[in-house]
Each structure stands twice: as structure tokens, then as C-alpha cells.
Tab-separated table of C-alpha atoms and ligand atoms in Angstrom:
chain	number	residue	atom	x	y	z
A	1	MET	CA	51.071	9.114	0.564
A	2	SER	CA	52.024	9.651	3.735
A	3	LEU	CA	55.406	9.284	5.770
A	4	PRO	CA	54.935	7.347	8.302
A	5	GLU	CA	56.992	9.321	11.870
A	6	PHE	CA	60.825	8.034	12.769
A	7	LYS	CA	62.869	9.785	14.295
A	8	LEU	CA	65.639	10.611	12.982
A	9	LEU	CA	69.102	9.763	13.577
A	10	ARG	CA	72.602	11.551	12.370
A	11	PRO	CA	75.950	9.974	13.117
A	12	ARG	CA	78.849	12.200	11.983
A	13	THR	CA	81.324	8.888	12.344
A	14	ILE	CA	81.089	5.479	11.433
A	15	GLU	CA	81.369	4.537	15.423
A	16	GLU	CA	78.162	6.465	16.124
A	17	ALA	CA	76.565	4.765	13.611
A	18	VAL	CA	77.707	1.097	14.147
A	19	THR	CA	76.360	2.289	17.961
A	20	CYS	CA	72.693	3.784	16.916
A	21	LEU	CA	72.916	0.296	14.601
A	22	GLY	CA	73.492	-1.489	17.740
A	23	SER	CA	71.363	-0.372	19.963
A	24	HIS	CA	68.242	-0.172	17.599
A	25	ALA	CA	68.991	-3.141	15.217
A	26	GLY	CA	65.560	-4.281	14.145
A	27	ASN	CA	64.014	-0.991	14.593
A	28	ILE	CA	66.222	1.352	12.417
A	29	ARG	CA	66.524	1.712	8.426
A	30	ILE	CA	69.499	3.327	6.726
A	31	LEU	CA	69.488	6.173	4.848
A	32	ALA	CA	72.015	7.516	2.114
A	33	GLY	CA	70.705	9.411	-0.695
A	34	GLY	CA	66.800	8.380	0.334
A	35	THR	CA	65.818	7.620	-3.493
A	36	ASP	CA	64.609	4.014	-2.617
A	37	LEU	CA	63.968	3.850	1.350
A	38	ILE	CA	61.449	7.178	1.033
A	39	PRO	CA	59.486	5.857	-2.185
A	40	SER	CA	59.366	2.840	0.344
A	41	MET	CA	58.629	4.319	3.192
A	42	ARG	CA	55.695	6.096	2.268
A	43	GLN	CA	54.070	2.490	0.589
A	44	LYS	CA	54.351	1.714	4.489
A	45	LEU	CA	56.972	-0.996	3.131
A	46	PHE	CA	59.393	0.278	6.084
A	47	GLU	CA	58.111	1.558	9.494
A	48	PRO	CA	61.029	1.909	11.199
A	49	GLU	CA	60.629	4.249	14.782
A	50	TYR	CA	65.141	5.287	13.870
A	51	VAL	CA	66.250	6.943	10.659
A	52	LEU	CA	69.825	6.443	10.394
A	53	ASP	CA	71.125	9.217	7.982
A	54	LEU	CA	74.599	8.408	6.173
A	55	ARG	CA	75.079	11.278	4.716
A	56	GLY	CA	76.809	13.338	7.782
A	57	ILE	CA	79.692	10.752	7.728
A	58	ALA	CA	82.843	12.136	5.051
A	59	ASP	CA	84.548	9.216	5.773
A	60	LEU	CA	82.386	6.354	2.896
A	61	CYS	CA	82.571	9.890	0.760
A	62	GLY	CA	84.657	9.643	-2.383
A	63	ILE	CA	86.328	7.866	-5.249
A	64	LYS	CA	90.267	6.852	-4.381
A	65	PRO	CA	92.948	5.539	-6.371
A	66	ASP	CA	95.096	3.500	-4.528
A	67	PRO	CA	98.570	4.274	-5.275
A	68	ARG	CA	99.317	-0.417	-5.623
A	69	GLY	CA	96.382	-0.195	-8.176
A	70	GLY	CA	93.199	-0.506	-7.845
A	71	VAL	CA	90.754	2.066	-5.874
A	72	GLU	CA	88.355	2.501	-2.857
A	73	ILE	CA	84.490	3.725	-3.567
A	74	GLY	CA	83.025	4.947	0.166
A	75	ALA	CA	79.279	3.379	0.125
A	76	LEU	CA	78.334	7.601	0.282
A	77	THR	CA	79.643	8.056	-3.790
A	78	THR	CA	76.660	9.274	-5.957
A	79	LEU	CA	76.033	7.262	-8.561
A	80	ARG	CA	76.726	10.624	-10.647
A	81	ALA	CA	80.818	11.153	-8.814
A	82	ILE	CA	80.973	7.444	-10.283
A	83	GLU	CA	79.221	8.655	-13.415
A	84	ARG	CA	81.611	11.353	-13.585
A	85	SER	CA	84.504	10.357	-12.270
A	86	ASP	CA	87.437	10.306	-15.283
A	87	PHE	CA	89.971	7.607	-12.863
A	88	LEU	CA	86.447	5.381	-13.334
A	89	ARG	CA	85.416	6.264	-17.018
A	90	GLN	CA	89.802	5.124	-18.118
A	91	HIS	CA	89.561	1.922	-15.955
A	92	TYR	CA	86.564	0.619	-15.011
A	93	PRO	CA	84.013	1.819	-17.399
A	94	VAL	CA	81.658	-1.021	-16.554
A	95	LEU	CA	80.841	0.669	-13.650
A	96	SER	CA	80.919	3.741	-15.155
A	97	GLU	CA	77.918	3.159	-17.870
A	98	ALA	CA	76.194	0.939	-15.733
A	99	ALA	CA	76.127	4.214	-13.036
A	100	ALA	CA	75.486	6.436	-15.671
A	101	THR	CA	71.855	4.225	-17.101
A	102	VAL	CA	70.417	4.434	-13.263
A	103	ALA	CA	66.922	6.278	-13.039
A	104	SER	CA	67.155	9.660	-14.222
A	105	PRO	CA	70.039	12.404	-12.983
A	106	VAL	CA	67.871	14.023	-10.572
A	107	LEU	CA	68.063	10.494	-8.184
A	108	ARG	CA	71.486	9.659	-9.431
A	109	ASN	CA	72.713	13.409	-7.847
A	110	MET	CA	70.760	11.900	-4.659
A	111	GLY	CA	71.869	8.270	-4.521
A	112	THR	CA	74.437	6.514	-4.028
A	113	ILE	CA	76.558	3.462	-4.538
A	114	GLY	CA	75.731	1.575	-1.728
A	115	GLY	CA	72.173	2.358	-1.875
A	116	ASN	CA	72.434	0.355	-5.093
A	117	ILE	CA	73.842	-2.318	-3.539
A	118	CYS	CA	71.781	-2.480	-0.828
A	119	LEU	CA	68.906	-2.598	-3.181
A	120	ASP	CA	65.936	-3.843	-2.200
A	121	THR	CA	64.663	-6.933	-4.186
A	122	ARG	CA	61.136	-5.649	-6.649
A	123	CYS	CA	57.865	-6.878	-7.656
A	124	LEU	CA	54.473	-5.893	-8.180
A	125	TRP	CA	53.631	-6.919	-5.941
A	126	TYR	CA	55.138	-5.164	-3.428
A	127	ASN	CA	56.298	-2.234	-4.330
A	128	GLN	CA	53.012	-0.743	-3.624
A	129	SER	CA	50.694	1.373	-1.670
A	130	LEU	CA	49.517	0.051	1.818
A	131	THR	CA	46.452	-0.208	0.800
A	132	TRP	CA	47.351	-1.836	-2.064
A	133	ARG	CA	48.995	-4.486	-0.768
A	134	LYS	CA	45.519	-4.896	1.409
A	135	GLY	CA	43.618	-5.653	-1.263
A	136	CYS	CA	45.337	-8.462	-2.601
A	137	GLY	CA	45.966	-9.835	0.160
A	138	PHE	CA	49.665	-9.011	0.808
A	139	CYS	CA	52.449	-11.507	0.054
A	140	ILE	CA	54.983	-13.472	1.884
A	141	LYS	CA	57.672	-10.568	1.854
A	142	LYS	CA	55.616	-8.102	4.194
A	143	ASP	CA	52.566	-9.351	5.935
A	144	GLY	CA	51.361	-12.053	4.069
A	145	ASP	CA	52.416	-15.592	4.008
A	146	LEU	CA	51.286	-16.197	0.474
A	147	CYS	CA	53.203	-15.754	-2.704
A	148	HIS	CA	51.288	-14.165	-6.107
A	149	VAL	CA	53.635	-15.201	-8.218
A	150	ALA	CA	53.860	-18.585	-7.519
A	151	PRO	CA	50.847	-19.352	-5.608
A	152	GLY	CA	51.354	-22.491	-3.883
A	153	GLY	CA	55.165	-21.543	-3.150
A	154	THR	CA	56.927	-20.950	0.014
A	155	LYS	CA	59.614	-18.664	-1.020
A	156	CYS	CA	59.807	-14.670	-2.881
A	157	TRP	CA	61.079	-14.509	-5.886
A	158	ALA	CA	61.060	-10.789	-6.506
A	159	ALA	CA	64.159	-9.158	-8.593
A	160	PHE	CA	66.975	-7.653	-7.302
A	161	SER	CA	66.899	-4.986	-10.212
A	162	GLY	CA	70.438	-2.701	-9.899
A	163	ASP	CA	71.950	-1.667	-11.660
A	164	THR	CA	75.641	-1.664	-10.906
A	165	PRO	CA	75.716	-4.871	-8.612
A	166	PRO	CA	76.405	-6.563	-12.540
A	167	ALA	CA	79.231	-5.028	-13.167
A	168	LEU	CA	80.937	-4.879	-10.461
A	169	LEU	CA	79.825	-8.855	-9.873
A	170	CYS	CA	82.068	-8.792	-13.398
A	171	LEU	CA	84.793	-6.697	-11.653
A	172	ASN	CA	85.381	-9.161	-8.588
A	173	ALA	CA	84.410	-6.415	-6.049
A	174	GLU	CA	84.769	-6.529	-2.801
A	175	ILE	CA	82.412	-4.313	-0.063
A	176	GLU	CA	83.475	-3.841	3.611
A	177	ILE	CA	81.756	-4.238	5.867
A	178	ALA	CA	81.392	-2.270	9.556
A	179	SER	CA	79.146	-3.404	12.856
A	180	ALA	CA	80.656	-2.371	16.157
A	181	ALA	CA	82.933	-5.581	16.559
A	182	GLY	CA	85.334	-4.092	13.809
A	183	MET	CA	85.025	-4.802	10.211
A	184	HIS	CA	85.698	-7.307	7.495
A	185	ARG	CA	85.271	-7.372	3.598
A	186	VAL	CA	83.171	-9.691	2.145
A	187	PRO	CA	84.023	-10.655	-2.267
A	188	LEU	CA	80.420	-8.970	-3.644
A	189	ARG	CA	79.665	-12.267	-5.115
A	190	ASP	CA	78.577	-13.515	-2.016
A	191	PHE	CA	76.099	-10.688	-0.199
A	192	TYR	CA	72.988	-11.861	-2.009
A	193	THR	CA	72.082	-15.107	-0.651
A	194	GLY	CA	70.001	-15.543	-3.494
A	195	LEU	CA	66.214	-15.369	-1.724
A	196	GLY	CA	63.889	-12.732	-1.999
A	197	ASP	CA	62.807	-11.424	1.068
A	198	ALA	CA	66.057	-11.527	3.072
A	199	TYR	CA	67.458	-10.632	0.090
A	200	ARG	CA	71.626	-9.717	1.454
A	201	ARG	CA	73.917	-10.776	4.681
A	202	LEU	CA	73.280	-7.865	6.595
A	203	GLN	CA	72.511	-8.960	9.802
A	204	PRO	CA	70.870	-5.293	11.184
A	205	ASN	CA	73.307	-3.822	13.445
A	206	GLU	CA	76.095	-3.718	10.262
A	207	LEU	CA	76.135	-0.813	8.179
A	208	VAL	CA	78.136	-1.457	4.214
A	209	THR	CA	81.218	1.590	4.700
A	210	ARG	CA	83.170	0.751	1.240
A	211	VAL	CA	83.203	-1.041	-1.947
A	212	PHE	CA	86.932	-2.219	-3.327
A	213	LEU	CA	88.094	-2.380	-6.881
A	214	PRO	CA	90.994	-5.024	-7.308
A	215	ALA	CA	93.767	-3.952	-9.791
A	216	SER	CA	93.116	-7.339	-11.604
A	217	SER	CA	89.938	-5.603	-12.637
A	218	ALA	CA	91.536	-2.623	-13.664
A	219	ASP	CA	91.036	-2.116	-18.355
A	220	TYR	CA	88.753	-4.395	-19.004
A	221	CYS	CA	86.891	-3.114	-22.207
A	222	GLY	CA	83.587	-3.300	-20.149
A	223	VAL	CA	80.244	-2.850	-21.821
A	224	TYR	CA	76.179	-2.328	-20.106
A	225	ARG	CA	72.861	-3.028	-21.497
A	226	LYS	CA	69.945	-2.989	-20.290
A	227	LEU	CA	65.738	-3.270	-20.852
A	228	ARG	CA	63.518	-0.718	-19.475
A	229	VAL	CA	60.407	0.285	-20.515
A	230	ARG	CA	60.806	4.196	-20.624
A	231	GLY	CA	64.032	5.450	-21.872
A	232	SER	CA	65.090	6.416	-18.333
A	233	ILE	CA	63.429	6.454	-14.772
A	234	ASP	CA	63.088	2.697	-14.704
A	235	TYR	CA	64.540	0.272	-12.981
A	236	PRO	CA	65.619	-2.121	-15.119
A	237	LEU	CA	64.222	-5.420	-16.436
A	238	ALA	CA	66.900	-6.982	-17.518
A	239	GLY	CA	70.465	-6.434	-17.351
A	240	VAL	CA	73.629	-8.165	-18.513
A	241	ALA	CA	77.287	-6.841	-18.330
A	242	VAL	CA	80.184	-8.222	-19.682
A	243	VAL	CA	83.634	-7.071	-19.011
A	244	MET	CA	86.665	-8.158	-21.404
A	245	LYS	CA	90.408	-8.092	-21.805
A	246	ARG	CA	91.829	-9.836	-25.096
A	247	SER	CA	95.438	-10.166	-26.584
A	248	ASN	CA	95.824	-9.898	-30.070
A	249	GLY	CA	92.653	-10.700	-31.241
A	250	HIS	CA	91.775	-13.621	-28.391
A	251	VAL	CA	90.008	-12.929	-25.099
A	252	LEU	CA	92.418	-13.360	-22.639
A	253	ASP	CA	89.579	-13.007	-19.775
A	254	ALA	CA	85.817	-12.764	-19.392
A	255	GLN	CA	82.686	-12.294	-17.447
A	256	VAL	CA	79.332	-11.498	-17.835
A	257	GLY	CA	77.117	-10.528	-15.570
A	258	ILE	CA	73.207	-10.311	-15.220
A	259	THR	CA	70.835	-8.583	-12.919
A	260	ALA	CA	66.725	-7.518	-12.752
A	261	VAL	CA	65.606	-11.713	-13.500
A	262	ASN	CA	66.540	-13.425	-10.305
A	263	PRO	CA	66.438	-12.466	-6.540
A	264	ALA	CA	70.518	-11.933	-7.241
A	265	PRO	CA	72.172	-10.181	-9.799
A	266	LEU	CA	75.276	-13.011	-10.709
A	267	LEU	CA	77.680	-13.953	-12.398
A	268	VAL	CA	76.701	-16.257	-15.669
A	269	LYS	CA	78.622	-19.847	-14.512
A	270	GLY	CA	80.635	-20.508	-17.125
A	271	ALA	CA	81.149	-17.743	-19.013
A	272	GLY	CA	84.001	-17.380	-19.432
A	273	ASP	CA	85.519	-20.578	-20.238
A	274	LEU	CA	83.708	-20.813	-23.339
A	275	LEU	CA	85.776	-16.802	-24.242
A	276	ALA	CA	88.486	-18.051	-22.494
A	277	GLY	CA	91.524	-18.378	-25.757
A	278	LYS	CA	89.084	-17.544	-28.783
A	279	ILE	CA	88.571	-15.121	-31.072
A	280	VAL	CA	84.721	-13.127	-30.261
A	281	ASN	CA	82.322	-14.000	-33.630
A	282	GLU	CA	78.586	-13.934	-33.349
A	283	ASP	CA	78.073	-17.974	-32.830
A	284	LEU	CA	80.120	-17.802	-30.096
A	285	ALA	CA	78.576	-14.415	-29.216
A	286	GLU	CA	75.111	-16.264	-29.479
A	287	ALA	CA	76.610	-19.112	-27.738
A	288	ILE	CA	77.364	-16.558	-24.540
A	289	GLY	CA	73.575	-15.192	-24.402
A	290	ASP	CA	72.444	-18.560	-24.736
A	291	LEU	CA	73.989	-19.565	-21.452
A	292	ALA	CA	73.194	-16.272	-20.148
A	293	ALA	CA	69.004	-17.118	-20.614
A	294	ARG	CA	69.664	-19.962	-18.955
A	295	THR	CA	70.895	-18.321	-16.293
A	296	ALA	CA	68.119	-15.925	-15.819
A	297	LYS	CA	65.203	-17.394	-13.843
A	298	PRO	CA	63.043	-14.594	-14.765
A	299	LEU	CA	58.809	-14.319	-13.329
A	300	THR	CA	56.232	-12.309	-13.367
A	301	THR	CA	57.758	-9.507	-11.379
A	302	SER	CA	57.385	-6.993	-13.780
A	303	ALA	CA	54.864	-5.422	-16.071
A	304	LEU	CA	56.960	-6.714	-19.111
A	305	THR	CA	56.586	-10.759	-19.170
A	306	PRO	CA	59.119	-13.554	-18.149
A	307	GLU	CA	59.620	-14.872	-21.817
A	308	TYR	CA	60.134	-11.573	-23.272
A	309	ARG	CA	62.831	-10.109	-20.541
A	310	ARG	CA	64.684	-13.914	-20.969
A	311	GLU	CA	64.906	-13.098	-24.388
A	312	MET	CA	66.388	-10.479	-24.181
A	313	ILE	CA	69.020	-10.754	-21.694
A	314	ARG	CA	70.187	-14.133	-24.491
A	315	VAL	CA	70.077	-11.525	-27.104
A	316	PHE	CA	71.819	-8.512	-24.497
A	317	THR	CA	74.639	-10.423	-23.297
A	318	LYS	CA	74.807	-11.092	-27.365
A	319	ARG	CA	75.640	-7.366	-28.436
A	320	ALA	CA	77.677	-6.261	-25.069
A	321	VAL	CA	79.575	-8.883	-26.407
A	322	LEU	CA	79.844	-8.348	-29.537
A	323	ALA	CA	80.578	-5.113	-28.713
A	324	ALA	CA	83.140	-5.901	-25.851
A	325	THR	CA	85.294	-6.208	-28.580
A	326	GLY	CA	84.344	-3.320	-31.107
A	327	ASN	CA	81.670	-4.869	-33.112
B	1	FAD	C1	61.599	6.356	-10.338
B	1	FAD	C2	62.818	6.072	-9.754
B	1	FAD	C3	63.574	4.975	-10.620
B	1	FAD	C4	64.837	4.616	-9.963
B	1	FAD	N1	65.356	3.554	-11.491
B	1	FAD	C5	66.505	3.009	-10.670
B	1	FAD	C6	67.302	2.113	-11.913
B	1	FAD	O1	67.171	2.271	-13.396
B	1	FAD	N2	68.304	1.255	-11.883
B	1	FAD	C7	69.226	1.150	-10.586
B	1	FAD	O2	69.472	1.155	-10.404
B	1	FAD	N3	67.922	1.953	-9.172
B	1	FAD	C8	67.291	2.995	-9.637
B	1	FAD	N4	65.949	3.311	-8.524
B	1	FAD	C9	66.376	3.338	-7.748
B	1	FAD	C10	67.315	3.856	-6.960
B	1	FAD	O3	67.682	5.114	-7.274
B	1	FAD	C11	68.966	3.607	-6.635
B	1	FAD	O4	69.088	2.163	-6.661
B	1	FAD	C12	70.114	4.374	-5.768
B	1	FAD	O5	71.400	4.304	-5.728
B	1	FAD	C13	69.612	3.883	-4.342
B	1	FAD	O6	70.661	4.798	-3.514
B	1	FAD	P1	70.213	5.277	-2.018
B	1	FAD	O7	71.556	6.043	-1.936
B	1	FAD	O8	69.385	6.434	-2.658
B	1	FAD	O9	69.342	4.217	-1.010
B	1	FAD	P2	68.265	4.722	-0.090
B	1	FAD	O10	67.749	4.986	-0.527
B	1	FAD	O11	69.107	5.455	1.208
B	1	FAD	O12	68.419	3.217	0.297
B	1	FAD	C14	68.273	1.542	-0.201
B	1	FAD	C15	68.334	1.058	0.754
B	1	FAD	O13	69.654	0.573	1.005
B	1	FAD	C16	70.300	0.098	2.420
B	1	FAD	N5	71.025	1.501	2.542
B	1	FAD	C17	71.758	1.865	1.924
B	1	FAD	N6	72.872	2.403	2.038
B	1	FAD	C18	74.342	1.328	2.944
B	1	FAD	C19	74.333	1.236	3.400
B	1	FAD	N7	75.578	1.758	3.263
B	1	FAD	N8	74.612	0.338	4.365
B	1	FAD	C20	73.400	-0.850	4.283
B	1	FAD	N9	72.488	-0.691	4.102
B	1	FAD	C21	73.114	0.576	2.888
B	1	FAD	C22	68.800	1.460	2.560
B	1	FAD	O14	68.538	0.761	3.995
B	1	FAD	C23	67.872	0.823	1.617
B	1	FAD	O15	67.112	-0.273	2.657
B	1	FAD	C24	65.281	4.289	-9.136
B	1	FAD	C25	64.211	4.881	-7.649
B	1	FAD	C26	63.303	5.781	-8.650
B	1	FAD	C27	62.825	6.518	-7.489
B	2	SF4	S1	57.711	-12.847	-5.538
B	2	SF4	FE1	55.791	-13.149	-4.345
B	2	SF4	S2	55.724	-13.299	-2.241
B	2	SF4	FE2	57.495	-12.446	-3.717
B	2	SF4	S3	57.053	-9.825	-3.414
B	2	SF4	FE3	56.492	-10.858	-5.263
B	2	SF4	S4	54.330	-11.854	-4.526
B	2	SF4	FE4	55.500	-11.499	-2.893
């Protein structure tokens, strides 16, 4: 599958990048590591006239601990750098663990945290070649007006399938968004829409520049568990992140996040309240697993059945909660 023709723009600063986005809004795509964008362009899912290559913007790279607490991570920081950062491994282990499960070492050397947050949603009927999609009459997400997964509906249910966002949600991450009007910060939990097609709140003239993890989320025990068909190189078909802080065996604070089973990564509502003040045992971990399974709404967007993926959310959540307490 050949790449469609495009003009490559290579800004050196964030200001140059947002100027390019403003000038070509609607007809330009942002390229970071390119590990998802390039295969999608080959499949003719995107045929922009311009591609904005961020890789010349040094300002977007690096992990910078804030002396007052917390850390700032440039959007162009590779997943490999996140996986290997001693600082993140020590203070935000759930993020390092989630990053380490993405694809394969080669893809993690190229793939970035910004690209992982902004990753397009995925579906069996969408991530296919143009010929394949044409043969099926296309679908709502691209070029058509029906959904093969939920026929009769008007909504796209493609699943958000990035590994780091559930971990980032558990850590109360914020992201910085730049446009010609300046920078603003938003909690990551407000970035996703819950729709499979227009899945993120990012205007065509905006880009994600940084991720911030607060001091208050540092030093939590963290665990990430992921379901995939092959042991490596596969997107998650269900994923669970758990963070927890305890004192004398009692849970002080906890969060549970899930991915790959809804059009957005989500925090499991009520999980933190149910865990707070308790000593974790099998029954409590199972109850959290039940809550997570009720939050998951997988459909037939992947090769594994929705029933199996929901069940694995239940099982992985229980295991992750127990693992976060060292059991
Ligand atoms: C075989 C294979 C297996 C994979 N397995 C996994 C997996 O297990 N888990 C997983 O999470 N991912 C997986 N991926 C997807 C991908 O490698 C990662 O999600 C990676 O983090 C994407 O980052 P990138 O920098 O390469 O993004 P790109 O491909 O450059 O961009 C991805 C999307 O984000 C947009 N974008 C990128 N950066 C920004 C920014 N700063 N601001 C605004 N928009 C931006 C792009 O326009 C594009 O729409 C896999 C990919 C392949 C090819
Ligand atoms: S969920 Fe439906 S509309 Fe969305 S990509 Fe899949 S088939 Fe297309």
C-alpha cells in the first residue's frame, strides 16, 4: 500500500508549528513518531495535503521533574524514554509499566507519549485498506453512513486503544494544548469525547505540547494489565491501570482506569470510594473488578468477542488491585 502524496512541513518551534496548523487547518495532519499515522495514511484513512512533522521541535522532548514536585513530559518524548526513566519508574511506576507494554521495542523507540494520547480509535471495519473498506460499503467513521458494529445506529463505537492514557488518568494528568491563541491546560479526563469518530477535543489548529503529572499523584503503587492476542506488537483489546496509596495496610487513595473497551479511556467511577479506608482482600478486589466490568462497554470492534473482553476487564482489575497491594 503506497502513501498518498503530501507536502512535508518541518517547523523548528511550537510557534511555527501552530502557524502551519492555522494556515492549513482541516488539510493537515500532525506527525510525531508516525507509528500510527503512517500505516493509517497507507490505508488511505487520512489523505492530507500537508503533514506537519514535529520531530524538529526540541522544546517538545524530555522528562523534566519540577523542583516543587510533579513532572512535565514533552509530547514528543518517546515511550522508550518513559519506560526507561528512573524518575518515572520510581515516582509514577504505573506510567512506565503501561508504556513498556506498547507494541514492540522498535515501535516504542519511535512512538511518542503525545501520539499515544492522541491515538485514533480502532475498529475491525475501519483499520483496513481502501479496497477492503470499499468492498464493505464503508462506515460512519470514514466515507459511509452506516455502522457494521451497531447496525441501525448513528454513532461510531470504535475503541480507544492506547495503553498509557488509563495510567495517566489514574495519575490525574493534565495536558497542555497550543494554538496561535496561546497555551492552555486541560485535565486529560476532559480531552476525550466518548465518540468513536470525533474522539478527542482538539481543534484542527491545535497540538498537544506537554503532559503534567502532579506531585499529589507521585509515589503511588501502580499496576497495568493488558489483554492482547500476541505477547508483543499488539494493541490492547482490554487494559486496566490501578494506582493505590496505603497506610498500615489501609487504602488511603486509589484510582482504576480502563482502556480499549470504550471509545474513550475511562476512570472507573466509585472504585476509589469503595477502596478508601479498607484493607484489600479477595472479595474487595472482586467487587472492584465488577465495577470495572460494568464500566466497560466493548462491542465487536476487534477479533475477540465483547463478552471475553469485558470478562477480562473484571479478571485483570481484580488481579491488578491485588498486585498493587503486593498480593
Ligand atoms: C504494529 C503496531 C502495534 C501497536 N501496538 C500498540 C499498543 O500495543 N499500544 C498502543 O498504545 N499503541 C500501539 N500502537 C500505536 C502506536 O505505535 C502508539 O500508540 C504510539 O504511541 C503512537 O505515537 P506516535 O508518536 O508514533 O504517533 P503518530 O503516529 O505520529 O500519531 C498518532 C496520532 O496522534 C496525532 N498526534 C501525534 N502527536 C500529536 C500531538 N503532539 N498533538 C496532536 N496530535 C498528535 C497524529 O496526528 C495521529 O493522529 C501500535 C502501532 C503499530 C503499527
Ligand atoms: S464502530 Fe461502526 S462506524 Fe465506527 S469504525 Fe466500526 S463500523 Fe465504522
